[in-house]
Short mmCIF file of C-alpha atoms in Angstrom, two decimals:
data_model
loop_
_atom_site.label_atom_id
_atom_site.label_comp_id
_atom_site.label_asym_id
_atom_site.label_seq_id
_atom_site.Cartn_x
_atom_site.Cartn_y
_atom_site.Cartn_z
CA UNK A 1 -18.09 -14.55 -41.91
CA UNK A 2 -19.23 -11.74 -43.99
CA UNK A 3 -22.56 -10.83 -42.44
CA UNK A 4 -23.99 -12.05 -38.37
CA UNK A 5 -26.54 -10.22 -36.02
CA UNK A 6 -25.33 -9.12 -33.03
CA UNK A 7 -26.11 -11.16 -30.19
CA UNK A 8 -28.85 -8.87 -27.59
CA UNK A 9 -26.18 -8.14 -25.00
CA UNK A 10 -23.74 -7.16 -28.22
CA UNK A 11 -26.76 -4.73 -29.24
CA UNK A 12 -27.18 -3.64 -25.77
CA UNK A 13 -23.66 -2.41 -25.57
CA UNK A 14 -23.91 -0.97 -28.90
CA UNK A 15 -26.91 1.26 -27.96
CA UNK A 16 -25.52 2.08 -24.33
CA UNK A 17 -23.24 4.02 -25.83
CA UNK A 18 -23.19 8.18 -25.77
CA UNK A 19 -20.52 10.78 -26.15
CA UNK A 20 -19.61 10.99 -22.25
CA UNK A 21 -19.89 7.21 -21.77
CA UNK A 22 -18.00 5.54 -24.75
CA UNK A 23 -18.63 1.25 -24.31
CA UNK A 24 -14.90 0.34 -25.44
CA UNK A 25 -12.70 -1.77 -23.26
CA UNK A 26 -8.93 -1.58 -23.10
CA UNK A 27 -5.47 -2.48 -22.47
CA UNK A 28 -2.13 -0.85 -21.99
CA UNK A 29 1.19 -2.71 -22.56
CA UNK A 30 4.07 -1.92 -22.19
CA UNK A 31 7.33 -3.17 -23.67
CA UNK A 32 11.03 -3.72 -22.98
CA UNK A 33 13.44 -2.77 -25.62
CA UNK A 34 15.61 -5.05 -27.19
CA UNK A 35 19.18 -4.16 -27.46
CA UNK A 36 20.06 -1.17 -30.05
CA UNK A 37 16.19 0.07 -29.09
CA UNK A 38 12.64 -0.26 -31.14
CA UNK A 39 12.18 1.11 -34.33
CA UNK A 40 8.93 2.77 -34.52
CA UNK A 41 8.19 2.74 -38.17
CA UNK A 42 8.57 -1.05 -38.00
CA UNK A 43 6.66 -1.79 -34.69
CA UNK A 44 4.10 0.54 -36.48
CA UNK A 45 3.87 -1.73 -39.43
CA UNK A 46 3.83 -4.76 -37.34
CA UNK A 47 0.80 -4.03 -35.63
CA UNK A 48 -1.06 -2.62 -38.95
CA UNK A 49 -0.21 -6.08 -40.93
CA UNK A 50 -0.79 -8.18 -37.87
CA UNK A 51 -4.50 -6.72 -36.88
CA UNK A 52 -5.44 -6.53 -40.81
CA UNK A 53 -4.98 -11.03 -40.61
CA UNK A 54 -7.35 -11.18 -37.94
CA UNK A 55 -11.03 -11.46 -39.26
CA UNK A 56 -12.80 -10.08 -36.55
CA UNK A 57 -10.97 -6.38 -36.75
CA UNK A 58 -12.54 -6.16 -40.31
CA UNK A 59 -15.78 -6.06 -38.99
CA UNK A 60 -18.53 -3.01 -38.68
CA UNK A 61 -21.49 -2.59 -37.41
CA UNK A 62 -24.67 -2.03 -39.88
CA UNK A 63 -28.36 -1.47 -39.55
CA UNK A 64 -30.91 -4.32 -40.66
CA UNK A 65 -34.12 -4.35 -41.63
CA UNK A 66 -35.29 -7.72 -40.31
CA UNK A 67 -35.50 -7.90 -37.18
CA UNK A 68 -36.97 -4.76 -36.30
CA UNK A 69 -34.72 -2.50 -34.61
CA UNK A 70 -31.37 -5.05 -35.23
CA UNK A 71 -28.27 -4.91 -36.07
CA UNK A 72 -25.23 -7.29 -38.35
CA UNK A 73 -21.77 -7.61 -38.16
CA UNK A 74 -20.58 -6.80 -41.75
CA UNK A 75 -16.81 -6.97 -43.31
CA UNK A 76 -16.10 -3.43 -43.94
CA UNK A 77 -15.43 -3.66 -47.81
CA UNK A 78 -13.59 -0.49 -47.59
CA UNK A 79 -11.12 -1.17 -44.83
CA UNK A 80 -7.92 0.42 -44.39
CA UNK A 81 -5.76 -0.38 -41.25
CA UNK A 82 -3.90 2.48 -41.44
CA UNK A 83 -7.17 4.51 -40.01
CA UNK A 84 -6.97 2.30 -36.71
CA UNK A 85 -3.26 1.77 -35.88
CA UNK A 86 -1.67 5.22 -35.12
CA UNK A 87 1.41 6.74 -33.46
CA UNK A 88 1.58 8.88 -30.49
CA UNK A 89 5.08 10.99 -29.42
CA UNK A 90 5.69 11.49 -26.04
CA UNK A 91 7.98 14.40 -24.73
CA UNK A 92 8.23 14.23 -20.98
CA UNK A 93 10.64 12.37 -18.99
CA UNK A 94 8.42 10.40 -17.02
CA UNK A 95 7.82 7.46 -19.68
CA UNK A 96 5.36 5.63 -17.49
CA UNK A 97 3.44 8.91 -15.65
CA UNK A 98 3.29 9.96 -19.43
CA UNK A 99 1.93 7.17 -20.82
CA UNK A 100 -0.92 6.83 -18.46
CA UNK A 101 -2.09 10.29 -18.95
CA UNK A 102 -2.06 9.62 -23.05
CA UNK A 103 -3.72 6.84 -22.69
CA UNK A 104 -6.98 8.43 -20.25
CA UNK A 105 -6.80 10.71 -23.00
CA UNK A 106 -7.30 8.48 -25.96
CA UNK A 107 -9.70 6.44 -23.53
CA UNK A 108 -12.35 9.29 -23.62
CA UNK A 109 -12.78 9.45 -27.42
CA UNK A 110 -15.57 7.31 -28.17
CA UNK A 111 -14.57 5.13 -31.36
CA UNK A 112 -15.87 6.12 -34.75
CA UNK A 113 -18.60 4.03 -35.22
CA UNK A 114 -19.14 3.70 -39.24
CA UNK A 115 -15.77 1.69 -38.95
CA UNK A 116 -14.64 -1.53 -37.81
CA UNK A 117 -14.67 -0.19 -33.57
CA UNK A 118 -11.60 -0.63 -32.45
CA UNK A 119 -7.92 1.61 -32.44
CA UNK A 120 -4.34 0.84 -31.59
CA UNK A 121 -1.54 3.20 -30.43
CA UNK A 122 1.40 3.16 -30.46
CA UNK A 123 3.00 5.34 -27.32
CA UNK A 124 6.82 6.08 -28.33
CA UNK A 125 8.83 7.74 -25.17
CA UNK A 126 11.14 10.63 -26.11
CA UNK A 127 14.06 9.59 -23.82
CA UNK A 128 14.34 6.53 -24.32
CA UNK A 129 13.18 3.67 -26.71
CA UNK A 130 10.83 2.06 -24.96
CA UNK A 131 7.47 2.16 -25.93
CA UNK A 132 3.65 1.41 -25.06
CA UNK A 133 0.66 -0.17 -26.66
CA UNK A 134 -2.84 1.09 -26.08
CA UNK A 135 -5.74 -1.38 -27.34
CA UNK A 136 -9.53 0.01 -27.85
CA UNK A 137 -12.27 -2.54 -28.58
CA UNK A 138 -16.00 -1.94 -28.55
CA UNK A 139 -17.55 -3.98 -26.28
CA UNK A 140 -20.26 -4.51 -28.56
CA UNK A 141 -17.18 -6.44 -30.57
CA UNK A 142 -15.63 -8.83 -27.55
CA UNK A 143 -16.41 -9.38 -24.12
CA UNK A 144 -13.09 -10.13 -21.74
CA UNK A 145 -12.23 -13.41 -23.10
CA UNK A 146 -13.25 -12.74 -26.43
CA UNK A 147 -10.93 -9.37 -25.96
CA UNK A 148 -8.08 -11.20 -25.20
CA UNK A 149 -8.26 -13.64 -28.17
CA UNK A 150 -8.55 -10.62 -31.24
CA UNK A 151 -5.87 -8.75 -28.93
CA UNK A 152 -3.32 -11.38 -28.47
CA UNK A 153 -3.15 -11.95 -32.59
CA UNK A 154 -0.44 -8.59 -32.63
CA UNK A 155 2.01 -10.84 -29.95
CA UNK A 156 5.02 -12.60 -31.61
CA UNK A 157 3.57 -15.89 -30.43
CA UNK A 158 -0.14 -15.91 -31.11
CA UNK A 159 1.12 -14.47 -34.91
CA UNK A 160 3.54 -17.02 -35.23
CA UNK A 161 0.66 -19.94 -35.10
CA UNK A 162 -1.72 -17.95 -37.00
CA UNK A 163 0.94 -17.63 -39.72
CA UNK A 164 1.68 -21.69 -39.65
CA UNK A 165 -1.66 -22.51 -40.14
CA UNK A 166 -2.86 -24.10 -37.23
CA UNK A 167 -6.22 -25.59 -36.58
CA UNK A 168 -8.47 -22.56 -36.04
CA UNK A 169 -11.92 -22.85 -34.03
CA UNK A 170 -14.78 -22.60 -36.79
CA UNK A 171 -17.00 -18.96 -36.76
CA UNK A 172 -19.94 -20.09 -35.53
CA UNK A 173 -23.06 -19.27 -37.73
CA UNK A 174 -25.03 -16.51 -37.81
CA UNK A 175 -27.78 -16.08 -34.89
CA UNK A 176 -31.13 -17.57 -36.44
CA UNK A 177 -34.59 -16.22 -35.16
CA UNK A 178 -36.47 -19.07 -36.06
CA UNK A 179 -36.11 -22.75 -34.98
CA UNK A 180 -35.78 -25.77 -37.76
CA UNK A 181 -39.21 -27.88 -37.95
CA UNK A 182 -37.36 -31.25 -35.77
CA UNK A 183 -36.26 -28.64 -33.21
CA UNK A 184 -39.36 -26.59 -32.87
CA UNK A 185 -40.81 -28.32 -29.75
CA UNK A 186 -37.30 -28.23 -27.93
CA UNK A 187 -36.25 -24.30 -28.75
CA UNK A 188 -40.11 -23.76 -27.41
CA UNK A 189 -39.36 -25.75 -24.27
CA UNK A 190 -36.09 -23.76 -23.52
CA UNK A 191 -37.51 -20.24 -24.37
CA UNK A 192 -39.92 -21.15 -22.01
CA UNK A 193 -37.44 -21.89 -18.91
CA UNK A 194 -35.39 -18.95 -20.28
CA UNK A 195 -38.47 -16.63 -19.91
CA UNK A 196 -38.62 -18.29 -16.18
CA UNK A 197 -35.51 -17.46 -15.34
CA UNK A 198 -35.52 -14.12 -16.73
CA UNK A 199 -38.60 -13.44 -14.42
CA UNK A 200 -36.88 -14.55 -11.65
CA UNK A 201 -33.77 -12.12 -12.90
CA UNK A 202 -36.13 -9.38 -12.64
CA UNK A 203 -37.78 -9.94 -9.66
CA UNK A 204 -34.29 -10.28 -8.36
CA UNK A 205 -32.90 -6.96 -9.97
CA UNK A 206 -35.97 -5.17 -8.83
CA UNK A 207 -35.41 -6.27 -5.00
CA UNK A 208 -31.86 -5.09 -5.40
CA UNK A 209 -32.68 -2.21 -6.50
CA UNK A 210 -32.12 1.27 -4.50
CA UNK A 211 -34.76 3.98 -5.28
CA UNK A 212 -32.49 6.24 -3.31
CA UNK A 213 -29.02 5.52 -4.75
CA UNK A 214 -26.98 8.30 -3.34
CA UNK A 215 -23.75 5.84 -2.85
CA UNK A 216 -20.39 7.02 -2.48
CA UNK A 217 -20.39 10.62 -3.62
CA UNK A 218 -17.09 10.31 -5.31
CA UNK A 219 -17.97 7.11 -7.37
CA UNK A 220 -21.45 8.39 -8.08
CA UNK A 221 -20.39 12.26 -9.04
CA UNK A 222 -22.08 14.14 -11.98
CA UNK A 223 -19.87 12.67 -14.83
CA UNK A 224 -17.57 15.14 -16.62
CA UNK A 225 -16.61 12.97 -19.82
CA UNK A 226 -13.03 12.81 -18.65
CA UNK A 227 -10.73 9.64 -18.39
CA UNK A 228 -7.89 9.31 -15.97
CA UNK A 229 -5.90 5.98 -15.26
CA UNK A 230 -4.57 4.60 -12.31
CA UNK A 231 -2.10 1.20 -12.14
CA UNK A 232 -0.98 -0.62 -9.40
CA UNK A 233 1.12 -3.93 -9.28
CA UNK A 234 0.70 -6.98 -6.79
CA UNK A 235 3.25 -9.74 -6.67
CA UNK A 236 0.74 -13.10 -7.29
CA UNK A 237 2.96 -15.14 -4.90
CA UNK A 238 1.56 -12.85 -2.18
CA UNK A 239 -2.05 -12.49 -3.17
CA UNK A 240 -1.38 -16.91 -3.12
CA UNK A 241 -0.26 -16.92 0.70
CA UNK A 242 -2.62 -14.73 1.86
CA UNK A 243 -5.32 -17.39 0.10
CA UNK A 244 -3.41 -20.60 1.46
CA UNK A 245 -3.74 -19.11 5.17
CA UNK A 246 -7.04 -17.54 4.61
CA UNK A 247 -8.74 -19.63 1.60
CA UNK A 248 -10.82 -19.05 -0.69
CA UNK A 249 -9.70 -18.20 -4.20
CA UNK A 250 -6.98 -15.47 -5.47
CA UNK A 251 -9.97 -13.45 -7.07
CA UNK A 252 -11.72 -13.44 -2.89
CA UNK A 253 -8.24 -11.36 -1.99
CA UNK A 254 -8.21 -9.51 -4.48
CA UNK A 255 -11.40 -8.17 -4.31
CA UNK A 256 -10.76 -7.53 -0.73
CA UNK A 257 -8.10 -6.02 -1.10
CA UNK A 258 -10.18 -3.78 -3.64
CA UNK A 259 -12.51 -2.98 -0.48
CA UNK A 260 -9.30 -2.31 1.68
CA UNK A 261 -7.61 0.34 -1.27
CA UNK A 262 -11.45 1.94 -0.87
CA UNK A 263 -11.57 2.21 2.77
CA UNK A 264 -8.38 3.85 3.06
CA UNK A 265 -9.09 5.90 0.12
CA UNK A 266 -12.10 7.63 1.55
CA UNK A 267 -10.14 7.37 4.70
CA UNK A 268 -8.06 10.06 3.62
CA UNK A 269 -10.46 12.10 1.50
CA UNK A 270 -12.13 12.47 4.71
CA UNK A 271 -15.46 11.04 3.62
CA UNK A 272 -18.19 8.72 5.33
CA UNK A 273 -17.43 5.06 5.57
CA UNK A 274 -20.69 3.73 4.79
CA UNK A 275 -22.43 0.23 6.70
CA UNK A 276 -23.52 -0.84 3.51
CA UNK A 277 -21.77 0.17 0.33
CA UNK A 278 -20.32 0.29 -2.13
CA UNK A 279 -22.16 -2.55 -4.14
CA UNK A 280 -19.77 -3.84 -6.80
CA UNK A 281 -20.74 -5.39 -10.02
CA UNK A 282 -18.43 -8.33 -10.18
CA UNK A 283 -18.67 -10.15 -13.93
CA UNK A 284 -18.70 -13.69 -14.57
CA UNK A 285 -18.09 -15.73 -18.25
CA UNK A 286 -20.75 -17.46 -19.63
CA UNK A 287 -18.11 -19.39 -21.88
CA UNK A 288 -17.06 -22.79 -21.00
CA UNK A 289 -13.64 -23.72 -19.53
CA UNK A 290 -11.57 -24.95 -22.63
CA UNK A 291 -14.12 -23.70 -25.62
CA UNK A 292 -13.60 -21.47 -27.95
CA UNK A 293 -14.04 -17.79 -27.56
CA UNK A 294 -17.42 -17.46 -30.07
CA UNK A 295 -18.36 -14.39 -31.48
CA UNK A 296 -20.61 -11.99 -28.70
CA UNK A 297 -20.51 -11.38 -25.26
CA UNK A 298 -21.47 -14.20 -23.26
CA UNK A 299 -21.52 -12.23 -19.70
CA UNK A 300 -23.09 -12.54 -16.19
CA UNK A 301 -22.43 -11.23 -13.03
CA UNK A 302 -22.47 -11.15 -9.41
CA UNK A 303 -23.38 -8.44 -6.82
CA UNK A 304 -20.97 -7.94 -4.28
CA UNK A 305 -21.40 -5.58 -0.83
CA UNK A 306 -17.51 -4.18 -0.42
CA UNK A 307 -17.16 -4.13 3.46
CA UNK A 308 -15.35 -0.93 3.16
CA UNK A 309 -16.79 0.01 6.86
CA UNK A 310 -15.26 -3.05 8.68
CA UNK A 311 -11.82 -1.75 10.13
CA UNK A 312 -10.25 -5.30 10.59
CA UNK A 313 -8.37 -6.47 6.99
CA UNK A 314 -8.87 -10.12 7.75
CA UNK A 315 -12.34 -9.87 8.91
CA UNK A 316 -12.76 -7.88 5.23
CA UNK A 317 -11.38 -11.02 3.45
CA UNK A 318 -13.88 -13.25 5.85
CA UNK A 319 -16.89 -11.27 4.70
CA UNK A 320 -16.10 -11.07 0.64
CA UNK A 321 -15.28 -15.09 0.76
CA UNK A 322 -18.64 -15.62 2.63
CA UNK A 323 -20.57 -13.39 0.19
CA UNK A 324 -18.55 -14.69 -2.95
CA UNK A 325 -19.40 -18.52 -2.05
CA UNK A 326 -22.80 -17.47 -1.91
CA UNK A 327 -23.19 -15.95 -4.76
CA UNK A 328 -21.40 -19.14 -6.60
CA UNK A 329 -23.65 -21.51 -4.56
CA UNK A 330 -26.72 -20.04 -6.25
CA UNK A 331 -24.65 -19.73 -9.94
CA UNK A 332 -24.36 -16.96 -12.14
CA UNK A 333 -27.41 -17.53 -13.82
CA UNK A 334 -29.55 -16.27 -10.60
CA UNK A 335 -29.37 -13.09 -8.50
CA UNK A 336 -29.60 -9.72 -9.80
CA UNK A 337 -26.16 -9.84 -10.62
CA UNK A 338 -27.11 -11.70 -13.71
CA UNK A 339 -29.22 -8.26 -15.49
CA UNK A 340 -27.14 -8.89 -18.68
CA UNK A 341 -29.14 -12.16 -18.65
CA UNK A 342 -31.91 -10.40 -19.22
CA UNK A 343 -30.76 -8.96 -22.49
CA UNK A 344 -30.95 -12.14 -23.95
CA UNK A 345 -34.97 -12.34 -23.31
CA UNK A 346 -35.50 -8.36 -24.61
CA UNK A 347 -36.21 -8.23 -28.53
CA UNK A 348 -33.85 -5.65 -30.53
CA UNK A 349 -36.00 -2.52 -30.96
CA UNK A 350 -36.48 -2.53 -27.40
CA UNK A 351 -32.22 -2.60 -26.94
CA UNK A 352 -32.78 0.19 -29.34
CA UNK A 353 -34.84 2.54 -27.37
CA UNK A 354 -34.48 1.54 -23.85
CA UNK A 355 -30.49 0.98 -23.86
CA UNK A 356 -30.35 4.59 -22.58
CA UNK A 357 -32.55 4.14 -20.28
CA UNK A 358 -30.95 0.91 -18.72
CA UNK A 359 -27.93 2.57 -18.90
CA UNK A 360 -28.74 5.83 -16.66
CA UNK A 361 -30.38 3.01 -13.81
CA UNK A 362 -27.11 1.31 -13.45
CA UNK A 363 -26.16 3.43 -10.23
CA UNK A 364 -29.20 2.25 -8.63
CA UNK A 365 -28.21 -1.45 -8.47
CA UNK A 366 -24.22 -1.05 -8.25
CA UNK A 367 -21.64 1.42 -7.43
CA UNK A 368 -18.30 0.00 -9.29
CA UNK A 369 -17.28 -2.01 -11.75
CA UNK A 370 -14.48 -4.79 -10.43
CA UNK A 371 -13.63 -7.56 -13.31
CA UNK A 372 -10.77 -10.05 -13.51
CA UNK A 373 -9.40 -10.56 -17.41
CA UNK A 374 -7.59 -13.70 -17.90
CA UNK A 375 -4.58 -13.95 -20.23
CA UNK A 376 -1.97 -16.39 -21.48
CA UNK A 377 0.39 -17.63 -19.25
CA UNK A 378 3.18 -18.06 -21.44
CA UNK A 379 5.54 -14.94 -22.29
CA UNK A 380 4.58 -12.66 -24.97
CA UNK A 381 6.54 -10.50 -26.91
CA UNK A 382 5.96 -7.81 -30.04
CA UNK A 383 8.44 -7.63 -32.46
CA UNK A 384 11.13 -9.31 -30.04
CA UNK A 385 10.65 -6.71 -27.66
CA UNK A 386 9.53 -8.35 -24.31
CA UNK A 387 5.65 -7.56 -23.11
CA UNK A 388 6.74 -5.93 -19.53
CA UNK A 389 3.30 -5.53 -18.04
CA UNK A 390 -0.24 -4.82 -19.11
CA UNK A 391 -3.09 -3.39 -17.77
CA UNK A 392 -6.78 -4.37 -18.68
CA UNK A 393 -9.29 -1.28 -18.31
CA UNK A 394 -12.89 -1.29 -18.67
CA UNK A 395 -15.85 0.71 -19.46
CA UNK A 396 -17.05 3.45 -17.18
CA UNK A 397 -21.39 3.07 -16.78
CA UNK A 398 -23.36 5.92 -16.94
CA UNK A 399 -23.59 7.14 -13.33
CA UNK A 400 -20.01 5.45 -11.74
CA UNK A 401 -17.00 6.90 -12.05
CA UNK A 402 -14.65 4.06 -11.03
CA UNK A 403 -14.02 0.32 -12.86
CA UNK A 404 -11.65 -1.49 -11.52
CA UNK A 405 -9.88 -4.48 -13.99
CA UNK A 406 -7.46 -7.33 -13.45
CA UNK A 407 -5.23 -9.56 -15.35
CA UNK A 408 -2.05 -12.17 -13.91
CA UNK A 409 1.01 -11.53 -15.85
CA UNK A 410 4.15 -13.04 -15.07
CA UNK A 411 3.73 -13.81 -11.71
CA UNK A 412 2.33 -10.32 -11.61
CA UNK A 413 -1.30 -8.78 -10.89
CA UNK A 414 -1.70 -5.80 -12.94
CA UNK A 415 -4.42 -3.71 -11.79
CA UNK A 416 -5.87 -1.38 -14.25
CA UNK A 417 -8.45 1.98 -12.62
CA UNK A 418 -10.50 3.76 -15.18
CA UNK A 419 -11.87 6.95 -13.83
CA UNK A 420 -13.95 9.72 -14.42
CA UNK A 421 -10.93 12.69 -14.58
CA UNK A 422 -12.66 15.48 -12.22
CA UNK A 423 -14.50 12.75 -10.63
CA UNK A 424 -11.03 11.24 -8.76
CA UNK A 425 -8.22 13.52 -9.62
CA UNK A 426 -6.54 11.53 -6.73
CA UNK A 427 -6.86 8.19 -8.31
CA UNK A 428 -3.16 7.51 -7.93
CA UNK A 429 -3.37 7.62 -4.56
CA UNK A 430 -6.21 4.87 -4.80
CA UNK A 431 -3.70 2.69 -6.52
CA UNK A 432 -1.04 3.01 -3.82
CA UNK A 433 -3.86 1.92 -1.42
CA UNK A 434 -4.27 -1.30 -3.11
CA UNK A 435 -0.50 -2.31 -2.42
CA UNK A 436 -0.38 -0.90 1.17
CA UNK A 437 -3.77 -3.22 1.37
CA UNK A 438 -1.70 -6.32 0.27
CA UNK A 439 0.88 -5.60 2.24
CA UNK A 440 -1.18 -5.26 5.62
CA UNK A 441 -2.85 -8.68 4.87
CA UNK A 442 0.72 -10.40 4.24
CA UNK A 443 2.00 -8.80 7.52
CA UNK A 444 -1.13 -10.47 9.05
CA UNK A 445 -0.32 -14.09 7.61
CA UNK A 446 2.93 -13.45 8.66
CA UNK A 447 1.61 -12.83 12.58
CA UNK A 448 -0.59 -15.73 12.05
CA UNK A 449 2.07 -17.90 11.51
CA UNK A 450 4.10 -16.79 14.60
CA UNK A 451 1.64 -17.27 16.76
CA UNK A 452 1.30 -20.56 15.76
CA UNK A 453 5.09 -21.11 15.88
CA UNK A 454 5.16 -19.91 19.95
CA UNK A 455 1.97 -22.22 20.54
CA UNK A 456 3.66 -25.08 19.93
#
């Protein structure tokens, strides 16, 4: 794999980019001890020689001449692993409160972008040995799933198979612009439905549109260039009853409880609770169950109205299942969710010129960001040391100033809150929203049940 286009989305992400709005997603792990403590200089080296075996980390971005306005994926000849894996000394006693505010820190440098784009930290408490691991990819480089692949090549287990020599999936082959003679007539029959159904897309987008976006005023501020971090944790066995009395899937409650954590939010910032906002941007993967991850983004998405104005929790849940199962009835490849469909149709100078453009007309179609990042199941460790939790975090868009990310972890739902710092200075208090959301819904189940208990 030593040269391949980037895919139009990849481009698209690649040209979104600006100094106040870097495109890189994340994730923040961090790790129990083993006994005696980590050694730094050797967790250090175990992340620089584990990211240098994995291909895709080698890889930078260069110009091309053909097609106009493109972009390749090219192995850096020059690269050096010690110029992405670095250390970072913490001195408080607060290990966790410290860590987060490192890492919205590191979040708001955009990555350098002659180099392969990504960065690793290492975040080493002072009082104690355990330690954190902060992940920066370009998105350009990996959608979620593809994320989680290059990512989970530093854990003890993913490295272990790598280094046996298991079956790997074969790179697929460079993206060709132009069709083989047998296959002429079908690629022409397929561009042709594409270009259908990237009219629809548009008309779609264009409906959905809001020519007066004003939104929430906190998640549609001015943006300063700052990053803050919020986490919150929800036990999965409790997100589960709340969907065996209610339905739906796990992803329906916790989106709802997303709306819930913003109600009460604005709640007590004192602000209007809108009829009919926020609109969230809710991805979906392209990528078939049980394939390979592939090189590119393969993205879509669904629009979502968060009932933050409806004061009853279950009622909240009711209304993001009904609008979730519609969205799924008519597929991810329909609805204006699906705009990053429409990359696909766009050729590469226009990515090149009207990226920025896109970008600063995301507020007028949605508010926030919420994604759900899947990862293994199976325990992971780094150097023996024990991954404790982890906390996905995405890209802010030019005009929001809240994403919202999610990833099960041992019977754990880490939720990760990227911010815009002067934006929501309180996010913290947004993240103890989302657990006292939870926790309202379970003490509803809970009701439910006992009223069916005495009607018996």
């Amino acid at each position: 794999m030593s040269s391949e286009l980037l895919a139009p989305l990849d481009l698209a992400f690649w040209h979104l980019e600006s100094a106040g709005h870097p495109m890189h997603l994340g994730a923040l792990a961090l790790f129990d001890s083993p006994p005696g403590g980590a050694d730094a200089a050797g967790v250090i080296d175990l992340l620089a020689s584990r990211a240098a075996a994995i291909p895709r980390l080698r890889m930078r971005v260069r110009d091309v001449l053909l097609p106009v306005g493109g972009a390749a994926w090219s192995t850096a000849k020059d690269f050096d692993v010690r110029r992405h894996v670095r250390e970072v000394g913490l001195t408080g006693d607060d290990f966790t409160a410290e860590v987060t505010a490192a890492a919205g820190e590191l979040m708001e440098r955009p990555l350098e972008r002659g180099l392969p784009p990504w960065e690793m930290y290492l975040l080493r408490g002072a009082r104690d040995d355990r330690f954190a691991v902060l992940v920066k990819l370009h998105h350009a480089l990996a959608d979620g799933m593809r994320a989680v692949a290059i990512g989970a090549g530093i854990f003890d287990e993913i490295a272990d198979v790598r280094r046996t020599g298991a079956r790997r999936a074969r790179p697929l082959p460079p993206r060709s612009w132009l069709a083989g003679p047998r296959s002429f007539a079908d690629f022409a029959q397929g561009r042709i439905e594409e270009l259908g159904r990237a009219v629809g897309v548009g008309a779609s987008v264009v409906r959905a549109s809001r020519l007066d976006p004003r939104g929430l005023p906190a998640l549609t501020a001015a943006p300063s260039g700052t990053r803050r971090l919020g986490t919150a944790v929800l036990p999965l066995d409790d997100v589960q009853q709340v969907r065996r009395a209610m339905g739906g899937t796990a992803n329906d409650v916790l989106l709802a409880v997303v709306a819930g954590a913003l109600r009460r939010w604005m709640h007590g910032r004192g602000e209007r609770l809108p009829a009919a906002g926020p609109r969230a941007l809710v991805p979906v993967s392209r990528r078939r169950p049980g394939s390979p991850p592939g090189a590119g983004n393969k993205l879509s998405a669904y629009l979502l109205q968060l009932p933050v104005a409806e004061p009853d929790p279950w009622l909240r849940l009711a209304s993001v299942r009904k609008a979730m199962d519609h969205n799924k009835a008519a597929g991810p490849a329909r609805g204006a969710g699906a705009v990053a469909l429409l990359a696909d149709q766009l050729p590469p100078l226009a990515h090149r010129f009207g990226a920025p453009l896109a970008g600063g007309a995301a507020r007028m179609l949605f508010d926030v960001l919420v994604t759900s990042v899947p990862l293994p199941r199976s325990a992971l460790s780094l150097g023996g040391c024990p991954l404790r939790e982890i906390y996905p975090m995405a890209p802010l868009a030019r005009g929001q100033s809240l994403a919202v990310a999610m990833s099960t972890y041992g019977r754990q739902v880490h939720i990760g809150l990227v911010a815009d710092g002067k934006a929501l200075p309180d996010l913290d208090r947004l993240a103890d929203a989302a657990r006292e959301e939870l926790d309202e819904l379970l003490a509803l189940v809970g009701g439910q049940g006992a009223n069916e208990d005495a009607s018996r």
